[in-house]
Amino acid sequence: MKLYLVGGFLGSGKTTAIVTASKILLQKKIPVAIITNDQGSQLVDTAFTNSLNIPSGEVGNGCFCCNYEQFHSTIRDLNSSIHPDVIFAEAVGSCADLVATIIKPLLILDNGTEIVFSVFADAMVLLSSLEGRSSFISDGIQYIFKKQLEEASILIVNKSDTLTKGGIEKIESILESQYPGKELLFQDSRNKTSVQRWLDILNKKNFDKTFPPLDIDYKKYAEGEAALAWLDASVAIHAKGKAINKSVMLINDMFDAITFQQLPIGHLKFFLQSGDWQQKISYTTGKHINEQNRNNKMGGDHANLLVNARVETDPDQLKKIFFQAIKKTEDQNCHIEVLNLASFQPGYPKPTHRFSE
């Protein structure tokens, strides 16, 4: 079994790449599974992968490194139940220091695991960061983003279709100067041919045990995570014949309010269900919209909506935006029930293991 550990900041397109790669492998009759991860407990990505019938496990309420035993147990459970040749493990987007806290412990404590580590970066977010005009205000968030780049041995510049030739050349030049020695891949993760190139690299690689862990300041790391607000919610929308339409209205109202207030988005993900109809909608820092499993069905009296919002603001402000969007939508002749809600900032990162050699 090979473990493909995938890191990279919120909104970098990790899930899209993993799903596309998993479909390619499954079409080739190669057993595959996915492990999702988040600081919260209501994961859009888990619901989405389940909807595609891709075997999956979940590590919630904290990153892989702080929930190492749960992560390791999930790998064992998938190995015993699914017997996959490949497991994709997607680390939460605010996480760094994966070499010291995940890879090194796995290599030492579970010596049979083969690991390949990739880090994703949104092409436009990366370019703006390298040019010194990051969309994120907090120095702590920028610190995490840069540490993720530094830690990468394989760096995927994702959504590369949004770049001009000049943009690609500039990224290549700056990365070669600031982060030398990376295996660099420009990728459109919606494109199977593009993702196949990534899979070809993964198939040929194993983690280099001499690769050094990060030199990282955990105080700055914690400040970066604390600058982000998390909001997870599940809601039920009731509107005769128009539940899906009203759900989309709620989604748009949230996005519009966040962008109107100029709050940088890490990611804003929704999973919408009505009967057997399902759709995932994602917004990211670069305001790129990624919609999957969508069709034109807009009927139905009832719908369920799962919300994962990661925004550079405080939890109370994000919760206020959420409830204002609900009220605005309810004013358009529908009823919305909030079934579960959590809004918080991640706590100080405390990895179970950290091997610095």
Coordinates of C-alpha atoms in Angstrom, one line a residue:
M1 CA 0.0 0.0 0.0
K2 CA 1.2 3.5 -0.8
L3 CA 0.1 6.5 1.2
Y4 CA -0.1 9.7 -0.9
L5 CA -0.1 12.5 1.7
V6 CA -1.4 15.8 0.3
G7 CA -0.8 19.1 1.9
G8 CA -1.4 22.7 0.9
F9 CA -3.4 25.7 1.9
L10 CA -7.2 26.0 2.1
G11 CA -8.8 26.4 -1.3
S12 CA -5.7 25.1 -3.3
G13 CA -7.8 22.3 -5.0
K14 CA -6.5 19.3 -3.1
T15 CA -9.9 17.5 -3.0
T16 CA -10.6 18.1 -6.7
A17 CA -7.2 16.6 -7.6
I18 CA -7.6 13.6 -5.3
V19 CA -11.1 12.8 -6.6
T20 CA -10.0 13.1 -10.2
A21 CA -6.9 10.9 -9.4
S22 CA -9.1 8.4 -7.6
K23 CA -11.5 8.1 -10.5
I24 CA -8.5 7.4 -12.9
L25 CA -7.2 4.7 -10.6
L26 CA -10.6 3.1 -10.1
Q27 CA -11.2 3.0 -13.8
K28 CA -7.9 1.0 -14.0
K29 CA -9.3 -1.4 -11.3
I30 CA -6.7 -0.1 -8.8
P31 CA -8.3 -0.1 -5.3
V32 CA -8.2 3.4 -3.7
A33 CA -9.4 5.1 -0.6
I34 CA -9.4 8.7 0.7
I35 CA -8.9 10.1 4.2
T36 CA -10.4 13.5 4.8
N37 CA -9.3 15.8 7.6
D38 CA -10.5 19.0 9.2
Q39 CA -10.5 21.0 12.4
G40 CA -14.3 20.6 12.5
S41 CA -16.6 17.6 12.5
Q42 CA -19.0 18.2 9.7
L43 CA -17.0 17.8 6.5
V44 CA -18.3 18.7 3.1
D45 CA -15.4 16.7 1.5
T46 CA -16.4 13.5 3.3
A47 CA -20.0 13.9 2.2
F48 CA -18.8 14.5 -1.4
T49 CA -16.4 11.5 -1.6
N50 CA -19.2 9.3 -0.1
S51 CA -21.6 10.6 -2.8
L52 CA -19.1 9.4 -5.4
N53 CA -18.9 5.9 -3.8
I54 CA -15.2 6.3 -3.2
P55 CA -14.2 4.4 0.0
S56 CA -13.2 6.9 2.6
G57 CA -12.3 7.6 6.2
E58 CA -12.3 10.8 8.2
V59 CA -10.2 12.4 10.9
G60 CA -12.1 15.3 12.3
N61 CA -11.9 17.8 15.2
G62 CA -8.2 18.5 14.6
C63 CA -5.4 18.0 12.1
F64 CA -3.7 14.6 11.4
C65 CA -0.7 15.5 13.5
C66 CA -2.7 16.4 16.6
N67 CA -4.9 13.3 16.1
Y68 CA -2.1 11.0 15.0
E69 CA -3.6 7.9 16.7
Q70 CA -6.9 8.4 15.0
F71 CA -5.2 9.0 11.7
H72 CA -3.1 5.8 12.0
S73 CA -6.2 3.8 13.1
T74 CA -8.1 5.1 10.0
I75 CA -5.3 3.8 7.8
R76 CA -5.4 0.4 9.5
D77 CA -9.2 0.2 9.2
L78 CA -9.1 1.0 5.5
N79 CA -6.3 -1.5 4.9
S80 CA -8.3 -4.3 6.6
S81 CA -11.7 -3.4 5.1
I82 CA -10.9 -2.1 1.6
H83 CA -7.4 -3.4 0.9
P84 CA -6.5 -0.4 -1.2
D85 CA -3.3 -0.2 -3.2
V86 CA -3.4 3.6 -2.7
I87 CA -4.7 5.8 0.1
F88 CA -4.9 9.6 -0.4
A89 CA -4.7 11.5 2.9
E90 CA -5.7 15.1 2.6
A91 CA -4.4 17.2 5.4
V92 CA -6.4 20.2 6.6
G93 CA -5.4 23.3 4.7
S94 CA -4.1 25.3 7.7
C95 CA -1.6 22.5 8.6
A96 CA 2.1 22.5 8.2
D97 CA 5.1 20.6 9.6
L98 CA 3.8 17.3 8.1
V99 CA 7.2 15.8 7.6
A100 CA 8.1 15.9 11.3
T101 CA 4.7 15.1 12.7
I102 CA 3.2 12.6 10.2
I103 CA 5.7 11.2 7.8
K104 CA 8.7 10.6 10.2
P105 CA 6.4 9.0 12.8
L106 CA 4.8 6.7 10.2
L107 CA 8.2 5.7 8.9
I108 CA 9.5 5.0 12.4
L109 CA 6.4 3.5 14.0
D110 CA 4.9 1.8 10.9
N111 CA 8.0 0.9 8.8
G112 CA 6.0 -0.9 6.1
T113 CA 4.2 2.3 4.8
E114 CA 5.4 3.8 1.5
I115 CA 4.8 7.5 1.5
V116 CA 4.8 10.2 -1.2
F117 CA 4.2 13.8 -0.1
S118 CA 2.8 16.5 -2.4
V119 CA 1.9 20.1 -1.5
F120 CA -0.7 22.1 -3.5
A121 CA -0.8 25.8 -4.1
D122 CA -3.6 27.8 -5.9
A123 CA -1.8 29.4 -8.9
M124 CA -3.2 32.9 -8.5
V125 CA -2.8 32.9 -4.7
L126 CA 0.8 31.6 -5.1
L127 CA 1.6 34.3 -7.7
S128 CA 0.2 37.1 -5.5
S129 CA 2.1 35.8 -2.5
L130 CA 5.4 35.5 -4.4
E131 CA 4.9 39.1 -5.6
G132 CA 4.3 40.4 -2.1
R133 CA 0.6 41.1 -2.5
S134 CA -1.0 38.3 -0.6
S135 CA -4.8 38.4 -0.3
F136 CA -4.5 37.4 3.3
I137 CA -3.8 40.2 5.8
S138 CA -2.4 38.2 8.8
D139 CA 1.3 37.7 8.9
G140 CA 0.6 34.3 10.6
I141 CA -1.5 33.1 7.7
Q142 CA 1.2 34.1 5.2
Y143 CA 3.7 32.4 7.4
I144 CA 1.8 29.1 7.2
F145 CA 1.5 29.4 3.4
K146 CA 5.2 30.0 3.0
K147 CA 6.1 27.1 5.3
Q148 CA 3.9 24.8 3.3
L149 CA 5.9 25.8 0.2
E150 CA 9.2 25.3 1.9
E151 CA 8.2 21.8 3.1
A152 CA 7.2 20.6 -0.3
S153 CA 9.3 18.1 -2.2
I154 CA 6.7 17.9 -4.9
L155 CA 4.9 21.2 -5.4
I156 CA 1.7 21.3 -7.5
V157 CA 0.8 24.7 -8.8
N158 CA -2.9 24.0 -9.2
K159 CA -5.5 25.8 -11.3
S160 CA -2.6 26.6 -13.7
D161 CA -5.2 27.2 -16.5
T162 CA -5.8 30.6 -14.8
L163 CA -2.2 31.7 -15.4
T164 CA -0.8 33.5 -18.5
K165 CA 2.5 32.2 -19.9
G166 CA 4.2 35.2 -18.2
G167 CA 2.7 34.2 -14.9
I168 CA 4.0 30.6 -15.2
E169 CA 7.4 31.9 -16.1
K170 CA 7.4 34.3 -13.2
I171 CA 6.4 31.5 -10.7
E172 CA 9.1 29.2 -12.0
S173 CA 11.7 31.9 -11.7
I174 CA 10.8 33.0 -8.2
L175 CA 10.3 29.5 -6.9
E176 CA 13.7 28.4 -8.3
S177 CA 15.3 31.3 -6.4
Q178 CA 13.3 31.2 -3.1
Y179 CA 12.5 27.5 -2.9
P180 CA 15.1 25.6 -4.9
G181 CA 15.1 21.9 -5.4
K182 CA 11.3 21.4 -5.7
E183 CA 9.8 19.1 -8.3
L184 CA 7.4 21.5 -9.8
L185 CA 4.2 20.6 -11.7
F186 CA 1.6 23.0 -13.2
Q187 CA -1.8 21.3 -13.1
D188 CA -5.5 21.7 -13.8
S189 CA -7.0 19.2 -11.4
R190 CA -10.3 19.0 -13.4
N191 CA -8.3 17.6 -16.4
K192 CA -7.6 13.9 -16.3
T193 CA -4.5 14.1 -18.6
S194 CA -3.0 16.8 -16.3
V195 CA -3.7 14.7 -13.1
Q196 CA -2.3 11.6 -14.8
R197 CA 1.1 13.3 -14.9
W198 CA 0.9 13.8 -11.1
L199 CA -0.1 10.2 -10.7
D200 CA 2.9 9.1 -12.8
I201 CA 5.2 11.1 -10.5
L202 CA 3.6 9.6 -7.4
N203 CA 3.9 6.1 -8.7
K204 CA 7.7 6.5 -9.2
K205 CA 8.5 8.2 -5.9
N206 CA 9.0 7.3 -2.3
F207 CA 9.7 9.7 0.5
D208 CA 13.4 10.5 0.8
K209 CA 14.2 9.7 4.5
T210 CA 17.0 12.2 4.5
F211 CA 14.5 15.0 3.7
P212 CA 14.8 17.5 6.6
P213 CA 11.8 18.5 8.7
L214 CA 10.8 22.2 8.8
D215 CA 12.4 24.8 11.0
I216 CA 9.1 26.2 12.2
D217 CA 8.0 28.7 14.9
Y218 CA 4.9 27.1 16.5
K219 CA 3.9 30.5 18.0
K220 CA 3.7 32.1 14.6
Y221 CA 2.0 28.9 13.2
A222 CA -0.6 29.1 16.0
E223 CA -1.2 32.8 15.3
G224 CA -1.8 32.0 11.7
E225 CA -4.4 29.4 12.5
A226 CA -6.1 31.6 15.0
A227 CA -6.5 34.4 12.4
L228 CA -9.0 32.1 10.6
A229 CA -12.6 31.6 11.6
W230 CA -14.2 28.1 11.1
L231 CA -17.9 27.8 10.6
D232 CA -19.5 24.3 10.1
A233 CA -23.3 24.0 9.8
S234 CA -26.0 21.7 8.5
V235 CA -29.3 23.2 7.7
A236 CA -32.6 21.9 6.3
I237 CA -34.4 24.2 3.7
H238 CA -38.1 23.9 3.2
A239 CA -39.8 25.6 0.2
K240 CA -42.5 24.0 -1.9
G241 CA -41.0 23.2 -5.2
K242 CA -38.1 25.5 -4.7
A243 CA -35.9 24.1 -1.9
I244 CA -32.8 23.8 -4.1
N245 CA -33.4 27.3 -5.6
K246 CA -33.6 28.7 -2.0
S247 CA -30.5 26.8 -1.0
V248 CA -28.5 28.3 -3.9
M249 CA -29.8 31.7 -2.8
L250 CA -28.5 31.1 0.7
I251 CA -25.1 30.1 -0.7
N252 CA -24.9 33.2 -2.8
D253 CA -25.9 35.5 0.0
M254 CA -23.1 34.1 2.2
F255 CA -20.5 34.5 -0.5
D256 CA -21.7 38.0 -1.4
A257 CA -21.7 39.2 2.2
I258 CA -18.2 37.8 2.8
T259 CA -16.8 39.4 -0.4
F260 CA -18.6 42.7 0.2
Q261 CA -16.9 42.9 3.6
Q262 CA -13.6 42.1 1.9
L263 CA -12.9 39.2 4.1
P264 CA -10.3 36.8 2.6
I265 CA -11.7 33.4 1.9
G266 CA -9.6 30.3 2.7
H267 CA -12.4 28.2 1.4
L268 CA -16.2 28.2 1.3
K269 CA -17.7 24.8 0.6
F270 CA -21.2 23.6 0.4
F271 CA -22.8 20.2 -0.2
L272 CA -26.4 20.3 -1.3
Q273 CA -28.8 17.4 -1.3
S274 CA -32.4 17.0 -2.2
G275 CA -33.5 13.4 -2.4
D276 CA -31.0 11.6 -4.6
W277 CA -29.8 14.8 -6.2
Q278 CA -26.5 16.1 -5.0
Q279 CA -24.2 19.0 -5.7
K280 CA -20.9 20.4 -4.3
I281 CA -20.1 24.1 -4.7
S282 CA -16.7 25.6 -3.7
Y283 CA -15.5 29.2 -3.5
T284 CA -11.8 30.0 -2.8
T285 CA -9.6 33.0 -2.1
G286 CA -9.3 33.8 -5.8
K287 CA -13.1 33.8 -6.2
H288 CA -12.8 30.8 -8.5
I289 CA -16.1 28.8 -8.4
N290 CA -15.9 25.0 -8.7
E291 CA -19.1 23.2 -9.2
Q292 CA -19.4 19.4 -9.4
N293 CA -22.3 17.0 -9.8
R294 CA -24.6 19.9 -10.9
N295 CA -27.7 19.5 -13.2
N296 CA -30.6 21.8 -13.9
K297 CA -33.0 20.2 -11.4
M298 CA -34.4 23.1 -9.3
G299 CA -37.5 21.4 -7.9
G300 CA -38.1 19.6 -4.6
D301 CA -39.8 20.7 -1.4
H302 CA -36.9 19.9 1.0
A303 CA -33.1 20.2 0.8
N304 CA -30.2 19.7 3.2
L305 CA -27.2 21.9 3.0
L306 CA -23.8 21.3 4.6
V307 CA -21.6 24.4 5.1
N308 CA -17.9 24.6 5.7
A309 CA -16.6 28.2 5.8
R310 CA -12.9 29.2 6.5
V311 CA -12.5 32.9 6.4
E312 CA -10.0 35.4 7.8
T313 CA -12.2 37.0 10.4
D314 CA -13.4 36.2 13.9
P315 CA -16.0 33.4 14.6
D316 CA -18.7 35.8 15.8
Q317 CA -18.5 37.8 12.6
L318 CA -18.7 34.7 10.4
K319 CA -21.7 33.4 12.4
K320 CA -23.4 36.8 12.0
I321 CA -23.0 36.6 8.3
F322 CA -24.4 33.1 8.3
F323 CA -27.5 34.0 10.2
Q324 CA -28.1 37.2 8.2
A325 CA -28.0 35.1 5.0
I326 CA -30.5 32.7 6.5
K327 CA -32.9 35.6 7.4
K328 CA -32.5 37.1 3.9
T329 CA -33.3 33.8 2.3
E330 CA -36.2 33.1 4.7
D331 CA -37.7 36.4 3.7
Q332 CA -38.2 34.9 0.2
N333 CA -40.9 32.4 1.3
C334 CA -39.1 29.5 2.8
H335 CA -38.3 28.0 6.2
I336 CA -34.7 27.1 7.3
E337 CA -33.8 24.9 10.2
V338 CA -30.3 25.0 11.6
L339 CA -29.6 21.4 12.6
N340 CA -26.0 21.8 13.7
L341 CA -23.7 24.7 14.1
A342 CA -20.1 25.3 15.3
S343 CA -18.1 28.5 14.8
F344 CA -14.6 28.6 16.3
Q345 CA -10.9 29.3 15.9
P346 CA -8.4 26.4 15.8
G347 CA -6.6 25.8 19.0
Y348 CA -2.8 25.8 19.5
P349 CA -1.3 23.0 17.4
K350 CA 0.0 20.2 19.7
P351 CA 1.2 17.3 17.6
T352 CA 1.2 13.8 19.1
H353 CA 4.7 13.1 17.8
R354 CA 7.4 15.4 16.4
F355 CA 10.6 13.8 15.1
S356 CA 13.1 16.6 14.2
E357 CA 15.8 14.3 12.9

